[in-house]
JSON list of C-alpha atoms in Angstrom, two decimals:
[
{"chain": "N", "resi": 1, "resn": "UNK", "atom": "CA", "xyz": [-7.34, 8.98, -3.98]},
{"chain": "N", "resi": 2, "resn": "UNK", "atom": "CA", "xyz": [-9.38, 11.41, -6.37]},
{"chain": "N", "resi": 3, "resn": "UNK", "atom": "CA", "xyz": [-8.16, 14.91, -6.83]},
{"chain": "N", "resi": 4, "resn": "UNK", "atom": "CA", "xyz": [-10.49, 17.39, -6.17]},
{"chain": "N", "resi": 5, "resn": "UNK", "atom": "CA", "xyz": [-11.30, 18.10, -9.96]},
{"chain": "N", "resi": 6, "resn": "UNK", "atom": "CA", "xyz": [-10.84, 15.93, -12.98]},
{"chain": "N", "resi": 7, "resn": "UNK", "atom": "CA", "xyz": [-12.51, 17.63, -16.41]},
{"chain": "N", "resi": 8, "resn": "UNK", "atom": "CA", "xyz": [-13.88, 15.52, -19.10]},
{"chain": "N", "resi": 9, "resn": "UNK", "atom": "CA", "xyz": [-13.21, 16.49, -22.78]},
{"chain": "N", "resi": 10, "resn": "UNK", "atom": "CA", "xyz": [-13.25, 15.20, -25.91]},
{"chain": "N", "resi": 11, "resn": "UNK", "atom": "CA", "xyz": [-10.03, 12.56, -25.22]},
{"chain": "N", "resi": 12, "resn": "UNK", "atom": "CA", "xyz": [-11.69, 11.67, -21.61]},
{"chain": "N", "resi": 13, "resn": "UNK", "atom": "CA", "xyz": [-10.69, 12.34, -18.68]},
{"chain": "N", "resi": 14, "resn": "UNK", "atom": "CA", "xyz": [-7.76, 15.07, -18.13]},
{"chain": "N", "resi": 15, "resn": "UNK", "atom": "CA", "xyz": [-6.57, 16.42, -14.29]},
{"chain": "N", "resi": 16, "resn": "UNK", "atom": "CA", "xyz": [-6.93, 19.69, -13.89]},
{"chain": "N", "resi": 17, "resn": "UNK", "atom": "CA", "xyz": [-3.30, 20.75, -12.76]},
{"chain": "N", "resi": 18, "resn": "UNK", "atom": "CA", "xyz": [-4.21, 23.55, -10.18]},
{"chain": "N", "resi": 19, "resn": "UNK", "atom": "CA", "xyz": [-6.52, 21.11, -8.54]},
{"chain": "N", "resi": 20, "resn": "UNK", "atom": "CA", "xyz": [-4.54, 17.84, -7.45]},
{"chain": "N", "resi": 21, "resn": "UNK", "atom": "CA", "xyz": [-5.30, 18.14, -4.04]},
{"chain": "N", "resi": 22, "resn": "UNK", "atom": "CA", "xyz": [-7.71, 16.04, -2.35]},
{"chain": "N", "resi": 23, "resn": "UNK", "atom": "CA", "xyz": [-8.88, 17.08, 0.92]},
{"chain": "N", "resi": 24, "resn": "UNK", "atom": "CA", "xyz": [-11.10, 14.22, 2.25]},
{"chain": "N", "resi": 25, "resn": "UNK", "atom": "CA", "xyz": [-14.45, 15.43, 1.15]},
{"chain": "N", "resi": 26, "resn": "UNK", "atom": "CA", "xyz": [-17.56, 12.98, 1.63]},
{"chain": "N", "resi": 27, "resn": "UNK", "atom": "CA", "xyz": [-19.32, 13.93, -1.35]},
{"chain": "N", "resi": 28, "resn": "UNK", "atom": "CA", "xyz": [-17.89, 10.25, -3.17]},
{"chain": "N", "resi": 29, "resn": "UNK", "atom": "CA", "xyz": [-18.48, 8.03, 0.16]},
{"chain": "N", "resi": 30, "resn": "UNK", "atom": "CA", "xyz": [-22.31, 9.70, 0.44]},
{"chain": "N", "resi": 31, "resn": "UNK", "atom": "CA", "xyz": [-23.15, 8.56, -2.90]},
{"chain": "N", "resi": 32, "resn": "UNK", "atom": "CA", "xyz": [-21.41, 4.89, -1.91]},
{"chain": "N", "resi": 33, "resn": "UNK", "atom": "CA", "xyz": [-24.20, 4.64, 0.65]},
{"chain": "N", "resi": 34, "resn": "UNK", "atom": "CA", "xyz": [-26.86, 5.75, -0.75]},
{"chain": "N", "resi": 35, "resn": "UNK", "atom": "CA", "xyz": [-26.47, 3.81, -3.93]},
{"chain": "N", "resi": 36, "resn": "UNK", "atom": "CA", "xyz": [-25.49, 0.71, -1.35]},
{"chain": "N", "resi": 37, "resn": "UNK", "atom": "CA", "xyz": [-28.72, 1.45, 0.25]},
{"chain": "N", "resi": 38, "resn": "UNK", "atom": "CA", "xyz": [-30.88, 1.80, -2.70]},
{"chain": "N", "resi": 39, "resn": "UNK", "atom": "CA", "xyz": [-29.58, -1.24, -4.54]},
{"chain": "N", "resi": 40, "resn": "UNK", "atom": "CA", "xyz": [-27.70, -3.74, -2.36]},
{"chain": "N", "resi": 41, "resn": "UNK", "atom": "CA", "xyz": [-25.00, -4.31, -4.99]},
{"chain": "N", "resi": 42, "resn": "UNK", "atom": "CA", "xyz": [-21.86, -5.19, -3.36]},
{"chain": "N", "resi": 43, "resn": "UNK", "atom": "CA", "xyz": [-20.02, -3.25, -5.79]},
{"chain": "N", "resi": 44, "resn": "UNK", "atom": "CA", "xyz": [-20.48, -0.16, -3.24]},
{"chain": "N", "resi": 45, "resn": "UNK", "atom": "CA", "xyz": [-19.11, -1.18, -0.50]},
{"chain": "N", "resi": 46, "resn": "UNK", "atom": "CA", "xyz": [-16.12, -2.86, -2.67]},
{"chain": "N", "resi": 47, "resn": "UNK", "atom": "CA", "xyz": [-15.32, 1.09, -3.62]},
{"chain": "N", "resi": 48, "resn": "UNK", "atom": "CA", "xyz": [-16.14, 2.41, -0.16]},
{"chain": "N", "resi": 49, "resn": "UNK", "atom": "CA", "xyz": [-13.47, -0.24, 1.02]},
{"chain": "N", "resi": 50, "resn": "UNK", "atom": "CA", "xyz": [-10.88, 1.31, -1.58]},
{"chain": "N", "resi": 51, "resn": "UNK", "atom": "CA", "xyz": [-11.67, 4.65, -0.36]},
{"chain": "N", "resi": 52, "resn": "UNK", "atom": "CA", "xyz": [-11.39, 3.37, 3.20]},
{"chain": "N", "resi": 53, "resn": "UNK", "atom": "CA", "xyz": [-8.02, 1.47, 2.63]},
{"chain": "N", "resi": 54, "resn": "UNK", "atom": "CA", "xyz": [-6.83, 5.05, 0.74]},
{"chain": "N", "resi": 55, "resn": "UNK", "atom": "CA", "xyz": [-7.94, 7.56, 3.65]},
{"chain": "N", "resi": 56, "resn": "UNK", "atom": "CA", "xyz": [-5.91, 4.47, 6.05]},
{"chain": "N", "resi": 57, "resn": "UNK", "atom": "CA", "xyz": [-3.04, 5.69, 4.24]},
{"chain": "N", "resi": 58, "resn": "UNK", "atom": "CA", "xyz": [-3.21, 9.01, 5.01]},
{"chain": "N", "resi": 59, "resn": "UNK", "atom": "CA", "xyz": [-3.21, 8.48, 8.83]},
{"chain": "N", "resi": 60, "resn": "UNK", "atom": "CA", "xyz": [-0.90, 10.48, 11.21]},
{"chain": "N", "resi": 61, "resn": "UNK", "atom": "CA", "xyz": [0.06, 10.14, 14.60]},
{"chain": "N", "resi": 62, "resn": "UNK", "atom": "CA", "xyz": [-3.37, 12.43, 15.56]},
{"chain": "N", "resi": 63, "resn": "UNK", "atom": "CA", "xyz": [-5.50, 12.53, 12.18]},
{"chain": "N", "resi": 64, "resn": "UNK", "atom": "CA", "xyz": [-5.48, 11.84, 8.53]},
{"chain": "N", "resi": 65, "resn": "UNK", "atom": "CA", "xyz": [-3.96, 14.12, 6.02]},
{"chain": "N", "resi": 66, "resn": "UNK", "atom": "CA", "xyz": [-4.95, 15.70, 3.12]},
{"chain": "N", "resi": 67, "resn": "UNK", "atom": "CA", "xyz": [-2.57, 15.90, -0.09]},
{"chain": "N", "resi": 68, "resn": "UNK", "atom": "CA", "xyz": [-1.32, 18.69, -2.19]},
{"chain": "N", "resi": 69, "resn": "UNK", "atom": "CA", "xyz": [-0.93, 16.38, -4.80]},
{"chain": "N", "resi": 70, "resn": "UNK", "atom": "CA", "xyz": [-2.93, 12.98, -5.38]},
{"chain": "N", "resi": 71, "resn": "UNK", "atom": "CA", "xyz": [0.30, 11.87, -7.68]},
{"chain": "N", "resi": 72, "resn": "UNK", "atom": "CA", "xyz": [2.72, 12.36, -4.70]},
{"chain": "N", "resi": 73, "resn": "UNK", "atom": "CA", "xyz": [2.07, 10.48, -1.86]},
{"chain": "N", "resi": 74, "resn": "UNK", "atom": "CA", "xyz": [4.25, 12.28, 0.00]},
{"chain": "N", "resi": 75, "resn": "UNK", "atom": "CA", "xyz": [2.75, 16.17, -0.56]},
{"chain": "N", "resi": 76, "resn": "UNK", "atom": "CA", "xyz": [0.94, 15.57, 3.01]},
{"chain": "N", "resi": 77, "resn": "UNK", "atom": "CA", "xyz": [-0.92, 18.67, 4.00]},
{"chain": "N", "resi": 78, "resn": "UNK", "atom": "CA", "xyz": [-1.29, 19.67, 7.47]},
{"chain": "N", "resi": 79, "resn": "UNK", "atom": "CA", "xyz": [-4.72, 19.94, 8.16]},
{"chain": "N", "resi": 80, "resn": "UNK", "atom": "CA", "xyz": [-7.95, 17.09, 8.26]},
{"chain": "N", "resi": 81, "resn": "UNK", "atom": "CA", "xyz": [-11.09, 19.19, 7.75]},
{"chain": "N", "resi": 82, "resn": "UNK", "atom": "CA", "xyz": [-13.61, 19.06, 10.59]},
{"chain": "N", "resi": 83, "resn": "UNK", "atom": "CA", "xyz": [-15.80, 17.50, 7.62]},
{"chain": "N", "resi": 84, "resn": "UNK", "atom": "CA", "xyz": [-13.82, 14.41, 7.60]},
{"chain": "N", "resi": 85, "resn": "UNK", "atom": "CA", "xyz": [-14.95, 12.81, 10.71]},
{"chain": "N", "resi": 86, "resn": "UNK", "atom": "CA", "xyz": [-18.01, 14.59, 10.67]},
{"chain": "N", "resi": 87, "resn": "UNK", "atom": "CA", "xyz": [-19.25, 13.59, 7.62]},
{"chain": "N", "resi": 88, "resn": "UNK", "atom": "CA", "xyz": [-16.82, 11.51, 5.48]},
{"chain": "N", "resi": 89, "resn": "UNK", "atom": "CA", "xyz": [-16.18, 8.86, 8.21]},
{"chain": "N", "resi": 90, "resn": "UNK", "atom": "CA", "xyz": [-19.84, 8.93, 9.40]},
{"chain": "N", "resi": 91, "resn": "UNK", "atom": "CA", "xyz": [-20.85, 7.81, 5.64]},
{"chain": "N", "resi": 92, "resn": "UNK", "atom": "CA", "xyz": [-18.28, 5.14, 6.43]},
{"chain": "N", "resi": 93, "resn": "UNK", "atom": "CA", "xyz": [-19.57, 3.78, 9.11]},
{"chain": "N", "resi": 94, "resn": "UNK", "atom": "CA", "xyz": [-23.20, 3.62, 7.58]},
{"chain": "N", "resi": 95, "resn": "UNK", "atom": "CA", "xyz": [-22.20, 2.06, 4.49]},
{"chain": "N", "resi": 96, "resn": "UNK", "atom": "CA", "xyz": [-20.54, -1.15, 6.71]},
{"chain": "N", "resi": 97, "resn": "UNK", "atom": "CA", "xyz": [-23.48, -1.21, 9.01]},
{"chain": "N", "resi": 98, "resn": "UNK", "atom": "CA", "xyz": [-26.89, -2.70, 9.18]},
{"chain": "N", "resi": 99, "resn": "UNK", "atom": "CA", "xyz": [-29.40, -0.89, 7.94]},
{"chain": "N", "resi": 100, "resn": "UNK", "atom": "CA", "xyz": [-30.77, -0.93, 11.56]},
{"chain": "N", "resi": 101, "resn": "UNK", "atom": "CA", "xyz": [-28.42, 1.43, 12.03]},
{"chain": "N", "resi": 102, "resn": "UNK", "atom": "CA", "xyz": [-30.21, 4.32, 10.54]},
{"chain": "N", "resi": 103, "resn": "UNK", "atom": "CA", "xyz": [-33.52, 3.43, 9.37]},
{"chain": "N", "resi": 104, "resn": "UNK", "atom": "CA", "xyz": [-33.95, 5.67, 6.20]},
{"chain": "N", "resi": 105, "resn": "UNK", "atom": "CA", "xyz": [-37.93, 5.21, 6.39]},
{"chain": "N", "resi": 106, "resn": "UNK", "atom": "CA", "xyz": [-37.57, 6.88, 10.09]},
{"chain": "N", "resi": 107, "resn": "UNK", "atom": "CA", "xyz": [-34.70, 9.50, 9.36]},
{"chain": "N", "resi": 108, "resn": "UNK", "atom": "CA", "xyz": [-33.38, 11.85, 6.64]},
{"chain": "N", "resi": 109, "resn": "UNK", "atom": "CA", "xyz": [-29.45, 12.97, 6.26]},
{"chain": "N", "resi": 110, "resn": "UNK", "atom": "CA", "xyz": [-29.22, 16.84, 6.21]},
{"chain": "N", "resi": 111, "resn": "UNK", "atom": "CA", "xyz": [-26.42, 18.32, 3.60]},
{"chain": "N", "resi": 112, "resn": "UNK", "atom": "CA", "xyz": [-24.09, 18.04, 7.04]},
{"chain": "N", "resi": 113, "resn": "UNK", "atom": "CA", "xyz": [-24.97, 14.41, 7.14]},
{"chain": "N", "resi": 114, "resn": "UNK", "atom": "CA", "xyz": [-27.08, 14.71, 10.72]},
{"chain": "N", "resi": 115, "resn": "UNK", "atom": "CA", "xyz": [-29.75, 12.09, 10.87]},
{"chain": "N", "resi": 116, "resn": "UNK", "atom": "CA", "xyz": [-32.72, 14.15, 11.24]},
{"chain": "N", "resi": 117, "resn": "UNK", "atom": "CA", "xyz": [-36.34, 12.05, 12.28]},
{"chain": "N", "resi": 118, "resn": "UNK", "atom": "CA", "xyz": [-38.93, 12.11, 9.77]},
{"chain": "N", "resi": 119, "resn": "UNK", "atom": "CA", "xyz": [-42.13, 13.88, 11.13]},
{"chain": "N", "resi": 120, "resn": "UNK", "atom": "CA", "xyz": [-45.35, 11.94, 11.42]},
{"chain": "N", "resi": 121, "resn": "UNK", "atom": "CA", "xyz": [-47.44, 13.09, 8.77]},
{"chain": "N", "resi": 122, "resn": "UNK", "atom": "CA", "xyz": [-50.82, 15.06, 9.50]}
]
């Protein structure tokens, strides 16, 4: 898993130490689907798999975690953001399903990731 920032300089990449947490956002797993969507390339849903497999590792007995520290597999955090399964695990489920499943020519994703149907134009 990704911490929650990572800053690019002139050596590459370099972790920003106050900011090794991840907390399951769905920012990464939106893009997965959309670019999975937009180009077919099995290389998405390869990485959405990873990210999958990762979050399967965070499970508890009534959730999934989030970390203090990405490095430390054991800094569990207490809490699963309502965003998780809202969002994160509904980008998920897209990216693994048909595209029957939400036809993007019919609906459009709000910033919440609620399918929303596309108004008949006048």
């Amino acid at each position: 898993m990704a911490p929650e920032i990572t800053r690019f300089n002139g050596h590459g990449l370099q972790d920003d130490l106050q900011s090794m947490h991840n907390i399951l956002r769905p920012e990464t797993v939106e893009s997965l689907y959309l670019m999975w969507r937009t180009t077919k390339l099995q290389i998405y849903r390869n990485w959405g798999q990873r990210l999958l497999s990762a979050f399967y590792r965070r499970k508890t007995p009534y959730g999934f975690c989030s970390l203090h520290n990405v490095n430390q597999a054991s800094s569990k955090r207490d809490d699963m953001p309502s965003f998780f399964t809202a969002e994160t695990l509904k980008y998920l489920f897209l990216l693994f399903s048909s595209d029957a499943a939400l036809p993007l020519e019919h609906f459009v994703l709000s910033t919440e990731a609620h399918p929303l149907p596309l108004l008949p134009t006048l």
